[in-house]
CSV table of C-alpha atoms and ligand atoms in Angstrom, one decimal:
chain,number,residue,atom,x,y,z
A,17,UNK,CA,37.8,-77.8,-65.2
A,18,UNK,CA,41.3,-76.5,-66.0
A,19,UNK,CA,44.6,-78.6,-66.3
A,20,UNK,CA,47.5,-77.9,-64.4
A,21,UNK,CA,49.7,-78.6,-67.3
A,22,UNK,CA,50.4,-79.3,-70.7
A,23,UNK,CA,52.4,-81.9,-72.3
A,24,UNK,CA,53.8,-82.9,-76.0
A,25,UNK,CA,52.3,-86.1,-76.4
A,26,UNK,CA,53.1,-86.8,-80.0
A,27,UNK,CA,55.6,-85.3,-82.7
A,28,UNK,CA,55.8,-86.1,-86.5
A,29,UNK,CA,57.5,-84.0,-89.4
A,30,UNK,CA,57.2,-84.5,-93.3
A,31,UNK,CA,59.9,-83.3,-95.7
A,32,UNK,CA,59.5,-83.4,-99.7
A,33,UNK,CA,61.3,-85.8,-101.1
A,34,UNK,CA,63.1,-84.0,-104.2
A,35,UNK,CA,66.1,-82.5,-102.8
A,36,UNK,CA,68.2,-79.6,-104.2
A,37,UNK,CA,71.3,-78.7,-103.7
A,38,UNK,CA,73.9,-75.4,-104.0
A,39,UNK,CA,74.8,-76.8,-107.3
A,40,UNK,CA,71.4,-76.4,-109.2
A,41,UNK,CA,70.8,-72.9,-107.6
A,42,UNK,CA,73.8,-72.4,-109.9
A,43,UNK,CA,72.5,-73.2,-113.1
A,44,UNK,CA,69.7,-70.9,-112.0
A,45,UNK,CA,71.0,-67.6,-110.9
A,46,UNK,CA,74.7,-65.9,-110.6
A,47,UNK,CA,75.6,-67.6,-107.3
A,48,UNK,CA,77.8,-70.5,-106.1
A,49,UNK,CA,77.9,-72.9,-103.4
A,50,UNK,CA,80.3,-71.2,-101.5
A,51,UNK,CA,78.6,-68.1,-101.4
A,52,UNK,CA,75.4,-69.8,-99.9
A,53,UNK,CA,77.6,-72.2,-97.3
A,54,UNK,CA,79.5,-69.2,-96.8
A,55,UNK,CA,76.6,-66.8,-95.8
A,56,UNK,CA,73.7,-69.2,-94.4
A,57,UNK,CA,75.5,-72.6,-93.8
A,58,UNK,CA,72.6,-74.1,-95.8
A,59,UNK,CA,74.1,-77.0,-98.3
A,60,UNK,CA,70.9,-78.3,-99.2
A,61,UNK,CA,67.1,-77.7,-99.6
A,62,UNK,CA,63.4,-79.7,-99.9
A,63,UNK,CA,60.9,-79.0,-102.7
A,64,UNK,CA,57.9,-80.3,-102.4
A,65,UNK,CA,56.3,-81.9,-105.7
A,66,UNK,CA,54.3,-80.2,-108.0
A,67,UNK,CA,51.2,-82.0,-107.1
A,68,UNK,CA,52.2,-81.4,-103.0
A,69,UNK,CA,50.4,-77.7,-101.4
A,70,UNK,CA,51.0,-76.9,-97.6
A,71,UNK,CA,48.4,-79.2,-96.5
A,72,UNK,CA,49.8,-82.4,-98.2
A,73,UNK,CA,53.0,-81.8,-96.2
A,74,UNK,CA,50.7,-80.9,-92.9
A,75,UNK,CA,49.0,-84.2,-92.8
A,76,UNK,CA,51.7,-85.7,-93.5
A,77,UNK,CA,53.6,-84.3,-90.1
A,78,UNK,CA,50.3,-84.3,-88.3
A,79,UNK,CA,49.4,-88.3,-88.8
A,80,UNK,CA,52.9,-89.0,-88.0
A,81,UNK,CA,52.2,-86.8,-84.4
A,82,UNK,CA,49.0,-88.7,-83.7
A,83,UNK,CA,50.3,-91.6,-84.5
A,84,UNK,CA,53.5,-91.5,-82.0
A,85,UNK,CA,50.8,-90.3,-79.6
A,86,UNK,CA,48.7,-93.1,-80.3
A,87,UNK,CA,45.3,-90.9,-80.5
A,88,UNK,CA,42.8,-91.4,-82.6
A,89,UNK,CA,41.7,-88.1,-85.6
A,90,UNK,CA,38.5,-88.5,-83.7
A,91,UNK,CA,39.6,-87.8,-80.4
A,92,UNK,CA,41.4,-84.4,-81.8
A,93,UNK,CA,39.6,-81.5,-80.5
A,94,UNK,CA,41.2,-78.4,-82.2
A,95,UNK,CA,43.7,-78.4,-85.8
A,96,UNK,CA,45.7,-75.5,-85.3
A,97,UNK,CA,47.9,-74.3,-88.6
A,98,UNK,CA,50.8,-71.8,-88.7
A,99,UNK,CA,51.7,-71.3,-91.8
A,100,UNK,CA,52.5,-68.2,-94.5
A,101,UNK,CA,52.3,-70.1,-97.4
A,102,UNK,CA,48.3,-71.9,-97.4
A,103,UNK,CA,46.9,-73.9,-100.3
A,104,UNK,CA,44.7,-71.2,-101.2
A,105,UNK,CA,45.4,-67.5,-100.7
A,106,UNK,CA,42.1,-66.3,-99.0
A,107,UNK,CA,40.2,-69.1,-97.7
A,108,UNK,CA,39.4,-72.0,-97.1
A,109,UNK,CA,42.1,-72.1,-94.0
A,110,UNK,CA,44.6,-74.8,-94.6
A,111,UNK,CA,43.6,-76.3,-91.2
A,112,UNK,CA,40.3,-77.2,-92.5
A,113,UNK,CA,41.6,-78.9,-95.7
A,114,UNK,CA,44.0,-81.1,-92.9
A,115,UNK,CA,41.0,-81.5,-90.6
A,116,UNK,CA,38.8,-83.0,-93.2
A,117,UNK,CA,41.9,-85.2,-94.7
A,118,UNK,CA,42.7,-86.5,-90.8
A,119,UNK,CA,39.5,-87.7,-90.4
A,120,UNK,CA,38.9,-85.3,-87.3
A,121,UNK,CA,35.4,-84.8,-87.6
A,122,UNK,CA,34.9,-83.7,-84.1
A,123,UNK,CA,37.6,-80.6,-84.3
A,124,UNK,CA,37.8,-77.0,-84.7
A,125,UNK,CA,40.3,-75.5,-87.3
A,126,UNK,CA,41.9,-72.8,-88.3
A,127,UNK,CA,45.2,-70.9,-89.6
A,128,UNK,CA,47.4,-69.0,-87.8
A,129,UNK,CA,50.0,-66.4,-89.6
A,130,UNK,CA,52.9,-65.4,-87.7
A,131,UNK,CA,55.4,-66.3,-90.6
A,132,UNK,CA,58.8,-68.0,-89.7
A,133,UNK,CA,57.4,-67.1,-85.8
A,134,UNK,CA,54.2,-68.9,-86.4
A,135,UNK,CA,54.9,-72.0,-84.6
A,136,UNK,CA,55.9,-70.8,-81.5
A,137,UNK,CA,53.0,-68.3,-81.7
A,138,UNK,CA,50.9,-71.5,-82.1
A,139,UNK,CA,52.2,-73.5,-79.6
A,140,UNK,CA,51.7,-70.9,-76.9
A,141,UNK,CA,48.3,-70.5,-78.3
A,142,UNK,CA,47.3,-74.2,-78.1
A,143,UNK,CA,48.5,-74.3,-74.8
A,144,UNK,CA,46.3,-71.8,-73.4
A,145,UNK,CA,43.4,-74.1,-74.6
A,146,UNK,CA,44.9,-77.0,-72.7
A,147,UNK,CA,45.6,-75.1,-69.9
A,148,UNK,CA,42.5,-73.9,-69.8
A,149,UNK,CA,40.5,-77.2,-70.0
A,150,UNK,CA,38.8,-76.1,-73.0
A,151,UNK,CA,40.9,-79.2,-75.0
A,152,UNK,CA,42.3,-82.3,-74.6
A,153,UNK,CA,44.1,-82.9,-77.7
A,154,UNK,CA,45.3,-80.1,-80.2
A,155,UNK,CA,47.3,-80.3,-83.1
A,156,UNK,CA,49.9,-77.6,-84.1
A,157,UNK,CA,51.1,-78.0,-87.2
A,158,UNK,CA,53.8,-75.7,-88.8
A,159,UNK,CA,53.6,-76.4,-92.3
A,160,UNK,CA,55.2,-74.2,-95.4
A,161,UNK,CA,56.0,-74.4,-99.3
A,162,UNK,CA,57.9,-71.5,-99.3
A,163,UNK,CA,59.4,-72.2,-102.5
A,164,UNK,CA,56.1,-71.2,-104.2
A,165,UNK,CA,56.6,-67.9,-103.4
A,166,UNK,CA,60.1,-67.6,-104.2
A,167,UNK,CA,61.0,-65.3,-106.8
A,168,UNK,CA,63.9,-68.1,-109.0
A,169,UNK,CA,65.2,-65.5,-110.7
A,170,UNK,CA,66.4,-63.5,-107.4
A,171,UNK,CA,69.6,-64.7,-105.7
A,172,UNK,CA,69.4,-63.0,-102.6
A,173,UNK,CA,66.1,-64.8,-101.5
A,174,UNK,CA,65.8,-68.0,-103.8
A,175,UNK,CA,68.6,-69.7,-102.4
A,176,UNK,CA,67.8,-69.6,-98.6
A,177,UNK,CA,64.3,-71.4,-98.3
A,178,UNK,CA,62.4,-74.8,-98.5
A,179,UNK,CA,59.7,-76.5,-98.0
A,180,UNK,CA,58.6,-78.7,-94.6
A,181,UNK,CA,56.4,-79.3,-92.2
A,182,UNK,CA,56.1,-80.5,-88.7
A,183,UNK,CA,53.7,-80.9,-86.0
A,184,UNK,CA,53.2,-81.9,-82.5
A,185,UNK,CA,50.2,-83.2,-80.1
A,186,UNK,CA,49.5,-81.0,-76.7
A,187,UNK,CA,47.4,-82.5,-74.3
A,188,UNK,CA,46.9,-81.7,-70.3
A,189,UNK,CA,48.7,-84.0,-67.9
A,190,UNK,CA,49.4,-83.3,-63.9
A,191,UNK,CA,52.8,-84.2,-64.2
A,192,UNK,CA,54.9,-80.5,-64.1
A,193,UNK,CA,56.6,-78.8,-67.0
A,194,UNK,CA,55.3,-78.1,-70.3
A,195,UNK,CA,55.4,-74.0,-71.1
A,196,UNK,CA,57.4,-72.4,-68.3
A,197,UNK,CA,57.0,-68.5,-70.2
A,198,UNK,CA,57.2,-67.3,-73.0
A,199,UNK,CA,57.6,-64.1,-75.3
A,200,UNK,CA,55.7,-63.0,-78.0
A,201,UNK,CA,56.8,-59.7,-79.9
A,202,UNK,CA,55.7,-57.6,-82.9
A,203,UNK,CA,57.3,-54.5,-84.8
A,204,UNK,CA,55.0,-53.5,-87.5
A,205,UNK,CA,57.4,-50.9,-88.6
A,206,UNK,CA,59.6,-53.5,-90.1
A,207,UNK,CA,56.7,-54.8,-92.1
A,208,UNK,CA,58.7,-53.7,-95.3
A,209,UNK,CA,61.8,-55.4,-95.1
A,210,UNK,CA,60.5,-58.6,-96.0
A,211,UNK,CA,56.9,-59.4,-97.5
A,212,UNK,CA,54.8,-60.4,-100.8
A,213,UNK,CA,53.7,-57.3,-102.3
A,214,UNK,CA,50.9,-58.2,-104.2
A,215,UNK,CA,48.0,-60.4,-104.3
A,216,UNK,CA,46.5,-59.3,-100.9
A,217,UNK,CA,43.9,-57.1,-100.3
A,218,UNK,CA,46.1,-53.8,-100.3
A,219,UNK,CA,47.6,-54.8,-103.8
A,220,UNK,CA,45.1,-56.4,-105.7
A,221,UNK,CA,46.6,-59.7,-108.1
A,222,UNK,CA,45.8,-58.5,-111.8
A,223,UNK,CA,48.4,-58.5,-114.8
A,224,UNK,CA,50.2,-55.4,-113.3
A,225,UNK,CA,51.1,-57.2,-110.4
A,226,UNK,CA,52.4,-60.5,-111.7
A,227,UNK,CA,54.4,-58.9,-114.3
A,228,UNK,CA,56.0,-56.9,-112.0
A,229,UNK,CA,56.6,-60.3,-109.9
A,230,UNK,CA,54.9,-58.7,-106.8
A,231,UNK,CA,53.7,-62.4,-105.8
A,232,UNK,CA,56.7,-63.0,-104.9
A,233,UNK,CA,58.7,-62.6,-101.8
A,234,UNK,CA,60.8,-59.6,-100.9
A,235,UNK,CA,62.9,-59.1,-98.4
A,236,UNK,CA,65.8,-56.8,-96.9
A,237,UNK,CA,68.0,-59.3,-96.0
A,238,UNK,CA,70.3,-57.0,-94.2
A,239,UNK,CA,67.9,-55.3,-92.0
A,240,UNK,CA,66.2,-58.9,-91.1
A,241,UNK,CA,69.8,-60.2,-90.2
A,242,UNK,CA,70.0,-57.4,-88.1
A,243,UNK,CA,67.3,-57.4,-86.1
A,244,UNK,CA,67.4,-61.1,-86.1
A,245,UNK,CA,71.0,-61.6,-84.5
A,246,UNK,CA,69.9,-58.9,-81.5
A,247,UNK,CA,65.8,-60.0,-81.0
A,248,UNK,CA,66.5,-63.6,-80.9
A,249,UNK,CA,69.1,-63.4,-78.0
A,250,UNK,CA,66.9,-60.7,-76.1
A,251,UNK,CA,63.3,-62.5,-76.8
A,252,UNK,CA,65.3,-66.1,-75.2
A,253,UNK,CA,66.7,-64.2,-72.3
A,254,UNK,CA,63.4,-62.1,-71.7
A,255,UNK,CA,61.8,-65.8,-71.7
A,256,UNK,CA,64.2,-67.5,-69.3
A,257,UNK,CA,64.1,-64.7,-66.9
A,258,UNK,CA,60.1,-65.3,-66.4
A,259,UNK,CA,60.8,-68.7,-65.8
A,260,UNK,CA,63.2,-67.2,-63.3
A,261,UNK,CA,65.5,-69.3,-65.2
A,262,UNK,CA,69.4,-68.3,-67.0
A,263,UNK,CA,71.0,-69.3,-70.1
A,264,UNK,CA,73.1,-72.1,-68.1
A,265,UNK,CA,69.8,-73.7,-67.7
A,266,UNK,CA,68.5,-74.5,-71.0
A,267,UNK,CA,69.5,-77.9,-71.5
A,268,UNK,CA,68.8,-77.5,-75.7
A,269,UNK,CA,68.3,-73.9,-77.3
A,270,UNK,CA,65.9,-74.6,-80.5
A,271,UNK,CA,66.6,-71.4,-83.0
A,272,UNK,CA,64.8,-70.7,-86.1
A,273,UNK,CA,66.7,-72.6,-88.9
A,274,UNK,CA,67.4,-69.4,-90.8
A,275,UNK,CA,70.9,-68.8,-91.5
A,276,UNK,CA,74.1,-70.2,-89.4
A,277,UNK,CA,75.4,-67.3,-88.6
A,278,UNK,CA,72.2,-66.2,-87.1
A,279,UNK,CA,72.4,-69.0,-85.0
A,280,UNK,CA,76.1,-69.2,-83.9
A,281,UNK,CA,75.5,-65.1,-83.1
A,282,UNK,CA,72.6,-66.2,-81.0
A,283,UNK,CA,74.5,-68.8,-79.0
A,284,UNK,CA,77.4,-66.9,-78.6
A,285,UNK,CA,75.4,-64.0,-77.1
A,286,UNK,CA,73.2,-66.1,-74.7
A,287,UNK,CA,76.8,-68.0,-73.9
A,288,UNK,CA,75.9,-71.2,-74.9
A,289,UNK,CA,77.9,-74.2,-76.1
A,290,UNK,CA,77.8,-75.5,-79.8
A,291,UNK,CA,76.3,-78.9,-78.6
A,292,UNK,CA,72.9,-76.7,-76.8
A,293,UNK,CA,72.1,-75.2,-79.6
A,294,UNK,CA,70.3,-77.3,-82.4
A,295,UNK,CA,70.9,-76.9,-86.1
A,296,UNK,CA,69.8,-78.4,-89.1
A,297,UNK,CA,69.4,-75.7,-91.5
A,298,UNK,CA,72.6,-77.1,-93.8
A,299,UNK,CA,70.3,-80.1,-95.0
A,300,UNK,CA,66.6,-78.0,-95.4
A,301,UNK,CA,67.5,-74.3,-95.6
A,302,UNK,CA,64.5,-72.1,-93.7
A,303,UNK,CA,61.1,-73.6,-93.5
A,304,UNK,CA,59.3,-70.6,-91.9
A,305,UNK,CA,57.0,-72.0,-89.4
A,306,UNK,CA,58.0,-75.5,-90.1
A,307,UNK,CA,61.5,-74.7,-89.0
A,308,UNK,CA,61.1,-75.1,-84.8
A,309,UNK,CA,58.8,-78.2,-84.9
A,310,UNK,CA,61.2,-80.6,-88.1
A,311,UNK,CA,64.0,-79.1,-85.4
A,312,UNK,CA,62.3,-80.4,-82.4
A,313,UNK,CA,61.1,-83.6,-84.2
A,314,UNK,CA,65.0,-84.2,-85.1
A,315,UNK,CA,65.9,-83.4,-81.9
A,316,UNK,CA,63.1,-85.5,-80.1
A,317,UNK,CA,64.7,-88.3,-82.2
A,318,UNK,CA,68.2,-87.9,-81.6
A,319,UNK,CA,67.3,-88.4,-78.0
A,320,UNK,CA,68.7,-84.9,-77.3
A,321,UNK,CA,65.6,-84.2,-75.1
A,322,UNK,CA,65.8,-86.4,-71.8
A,323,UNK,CA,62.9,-86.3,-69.1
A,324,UNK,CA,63.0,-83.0,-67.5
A,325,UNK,CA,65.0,-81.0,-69.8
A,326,UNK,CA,64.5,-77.0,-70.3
A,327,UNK,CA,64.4,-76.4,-73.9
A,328,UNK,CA,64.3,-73.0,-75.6
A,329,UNK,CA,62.2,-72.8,-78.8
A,330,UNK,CA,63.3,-69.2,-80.3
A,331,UNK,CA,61.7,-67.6,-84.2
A,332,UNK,CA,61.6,-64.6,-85.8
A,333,UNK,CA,60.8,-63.7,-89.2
A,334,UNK,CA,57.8,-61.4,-91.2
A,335,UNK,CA,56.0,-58.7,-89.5
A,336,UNK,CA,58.9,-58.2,-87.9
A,337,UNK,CA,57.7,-60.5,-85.4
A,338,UNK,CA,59.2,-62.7,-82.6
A,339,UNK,CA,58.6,-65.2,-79.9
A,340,UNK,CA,60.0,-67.5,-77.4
A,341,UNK,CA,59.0,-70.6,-75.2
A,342,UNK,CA,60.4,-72.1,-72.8
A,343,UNK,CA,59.5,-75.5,-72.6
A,344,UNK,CA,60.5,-78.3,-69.4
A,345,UNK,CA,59.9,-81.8,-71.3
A,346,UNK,CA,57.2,-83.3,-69.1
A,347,UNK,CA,56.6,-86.5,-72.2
B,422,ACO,N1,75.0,-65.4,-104.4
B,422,ACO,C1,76.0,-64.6,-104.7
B,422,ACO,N2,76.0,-63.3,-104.3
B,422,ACO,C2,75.0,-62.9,-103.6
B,422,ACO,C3,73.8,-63.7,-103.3
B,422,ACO,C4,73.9,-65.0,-103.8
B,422,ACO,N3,72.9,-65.9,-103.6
B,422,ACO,N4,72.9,-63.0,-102.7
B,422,ACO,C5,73.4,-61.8,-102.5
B,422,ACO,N5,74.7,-61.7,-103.1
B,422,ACO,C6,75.6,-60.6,-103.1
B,422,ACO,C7,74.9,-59.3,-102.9
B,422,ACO,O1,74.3,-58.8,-104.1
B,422,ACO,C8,76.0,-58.4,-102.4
B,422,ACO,O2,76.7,-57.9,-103.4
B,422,ACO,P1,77.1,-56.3,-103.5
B,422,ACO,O3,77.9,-56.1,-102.2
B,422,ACO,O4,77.8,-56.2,-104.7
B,422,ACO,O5,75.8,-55.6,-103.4
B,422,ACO,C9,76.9,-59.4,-101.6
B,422,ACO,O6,76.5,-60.7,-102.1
B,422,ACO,C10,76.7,-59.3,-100.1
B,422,ACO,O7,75.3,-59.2,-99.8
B,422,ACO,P2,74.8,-59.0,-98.3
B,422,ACO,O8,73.3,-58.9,-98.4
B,422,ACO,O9,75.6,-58.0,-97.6
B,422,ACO,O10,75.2,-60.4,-97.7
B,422,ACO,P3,75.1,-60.9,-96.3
B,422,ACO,O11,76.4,-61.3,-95.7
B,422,ACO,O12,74.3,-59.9,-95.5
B,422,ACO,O13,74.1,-62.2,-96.4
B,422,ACO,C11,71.9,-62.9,-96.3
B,422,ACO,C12,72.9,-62.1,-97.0
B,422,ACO,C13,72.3,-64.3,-96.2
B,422,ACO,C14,70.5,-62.8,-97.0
B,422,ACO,C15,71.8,-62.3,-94.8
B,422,ACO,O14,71.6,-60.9,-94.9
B,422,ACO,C16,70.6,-62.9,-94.0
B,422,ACO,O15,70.7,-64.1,-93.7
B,422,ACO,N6,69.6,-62.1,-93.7
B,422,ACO,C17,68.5,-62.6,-92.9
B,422,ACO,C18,67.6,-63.3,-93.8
B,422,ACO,C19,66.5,-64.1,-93.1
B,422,ACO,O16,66.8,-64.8,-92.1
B,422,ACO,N7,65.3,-64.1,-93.6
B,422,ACO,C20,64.3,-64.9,-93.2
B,422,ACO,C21,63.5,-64.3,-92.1
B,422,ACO,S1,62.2,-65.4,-91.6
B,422,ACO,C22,60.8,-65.1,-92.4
B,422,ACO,O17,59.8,-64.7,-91.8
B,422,ACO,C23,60.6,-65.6,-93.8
């Protein structure tokens, strides 16, 4: 049997407790806290605990979803990760290790990889299996520790990420809305402006590579602004016009938390006002994939998301990749 439509049932985030600001970045490479307000609008960041990997912060953002939806880890019938950063580099997938700690014996699990776009690739995933009847409750969870892979000794990347997670509940409902459209876009030949050199199966880890601090992240960061401030507009237009929707109808435009300018470009190329455009990336710098659901969570919370409303939910990052949804809240 297939549903007619999907709903968010249930939201939760999780964000390290340990918080670091501009000022310590100082004491650790040649930069200052004006540059980085300056250039990303990011004031402040989360760093998860030494003892804390991606799947600590998952469950964490996936109990609080089940829990708002008031579903039981038994009744879960698919764990659905996006994440660039897992607790182990090969396998197991993260989504098992958050399955097993859930208690969701009666799910499926695995990871998806679509780096800062990974939520949004995940959600329109999950939704298919809602749509589809094959579920009736998934959890996506976008969870990251980015600042495992950050290279502390490189200003130009170390001071613009942090750790997150968040996660939501999908399950069918008859009531219209849920995923209008969407867009979902790839550009393999950007794959070298930003990415981890080593460790993978193309650079094998040995000495060589962690001498040369190729486990690390690398990234162009003027090429990824650029396509960034021209994709996200486009990939949010592309998606409004399936819906057969226009800019003037989003009710709340949910960006990628990656840099404020990137954001403020965004909104003044899609013409929107400051207060339909969400931010938060002053207080938790970019998450990757956790970025779009801690957004939503905060924005879910701030009661910026009334019955009805068309929200846009726009990422890009690694690959170069890209997606959109556009998303009428049917909760
Ligand atoms: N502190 C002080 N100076 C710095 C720092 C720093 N932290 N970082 C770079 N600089 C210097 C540079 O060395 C450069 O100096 P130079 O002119 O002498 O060479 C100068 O500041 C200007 O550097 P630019 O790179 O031109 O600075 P820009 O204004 O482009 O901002 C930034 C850099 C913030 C990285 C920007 O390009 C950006 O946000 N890019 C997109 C990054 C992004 O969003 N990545 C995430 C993608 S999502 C994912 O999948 C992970």
């Amino acid at each position: 049997m297939t549903s007619r439509y999907a709903r968010i049932a249930g939201w939760g985030k999780y964000l390290p407790e340990r918080i670091m600001r501009n000022a310590e970045l100082e004491e650790l490479v040649d930069t200052s806290d004006e540059w980085i307000r300056s250039r990303s609008g990011i004031v402040e960041r989360r760093i998860a605990a030494d003892h804390e990997a991606t799947s600590d912060l998952g469950l964490r953002a996936a109990q609080e979803a089940l829990h708002c939806a008031g579903v039981d880890a038994s009744e879960v019938d698919l764990v659905l990760v996006a994440t660039s950063t897992p607790d182990y580099a090969f396998f197991p997938p993260t989504a098992s290790l958050i399955q097993e700690a859930l208690g969701a014996r009666n799910a499926g699990a695995f990871d998806m990889n679509a780096v800062c776009s990974g939520f949004v690739y995940a959600l329109v995933t999950a939704t298919q299996f809602v749509l589809s009847g094959a579920c009736k409750n998934v959890l996506v969870i976008g969870a990251e520790v980015f600042t495992r892979i950050l290279d502390w000794q490189d200003r130009t990347t170390c001071v613009l990420f942090g750790d997150g997670a968040g996660a939501v509940l999908l399950q069918p409902t008859d009531r219209p809305g849920g995923l209008l459209s969407s867009v979902l876009g790839s550009d393999g030949s950007g794959a070298c402006h930003l990415l981890v050199p080593g460790g993978g199966s193309r650079n094998p880890a040995s000495h060589q590579t962690v001498a040369a601090r190729e486990h690390y992240l690398r990234m162009n960061g003027r090429e990824v602004f650029r396509f960034a401030i021209n994709r996200m507009p486009e990939a949010v237009a592309t998606s409004l016009d399936r819906a057969g929707l226009r800019p003037s109808d989003l009710d709340l435009l949910i960006p990628h938390q990656a840099n404020q300018r990137i954001i403020d470009w965004a909104a003044k190329r899609l013409e929107l006002s400051e207060e339909a455009v969400f931010s938060n990336v002053a207080r938790y710098g970019n998450t990757s994939a956790a970025s779009v659901p801690v957004a939503l969570c905060e924005a879910i919370d701030q009661g910026l998301v009334r019955p009805n409303a068309i929200i846009g939910m726009v990422a890009f990052g690694a690959g170069l990749t890209w997606a959109s949804a556009i998303w009428q809240w049917n909760t």
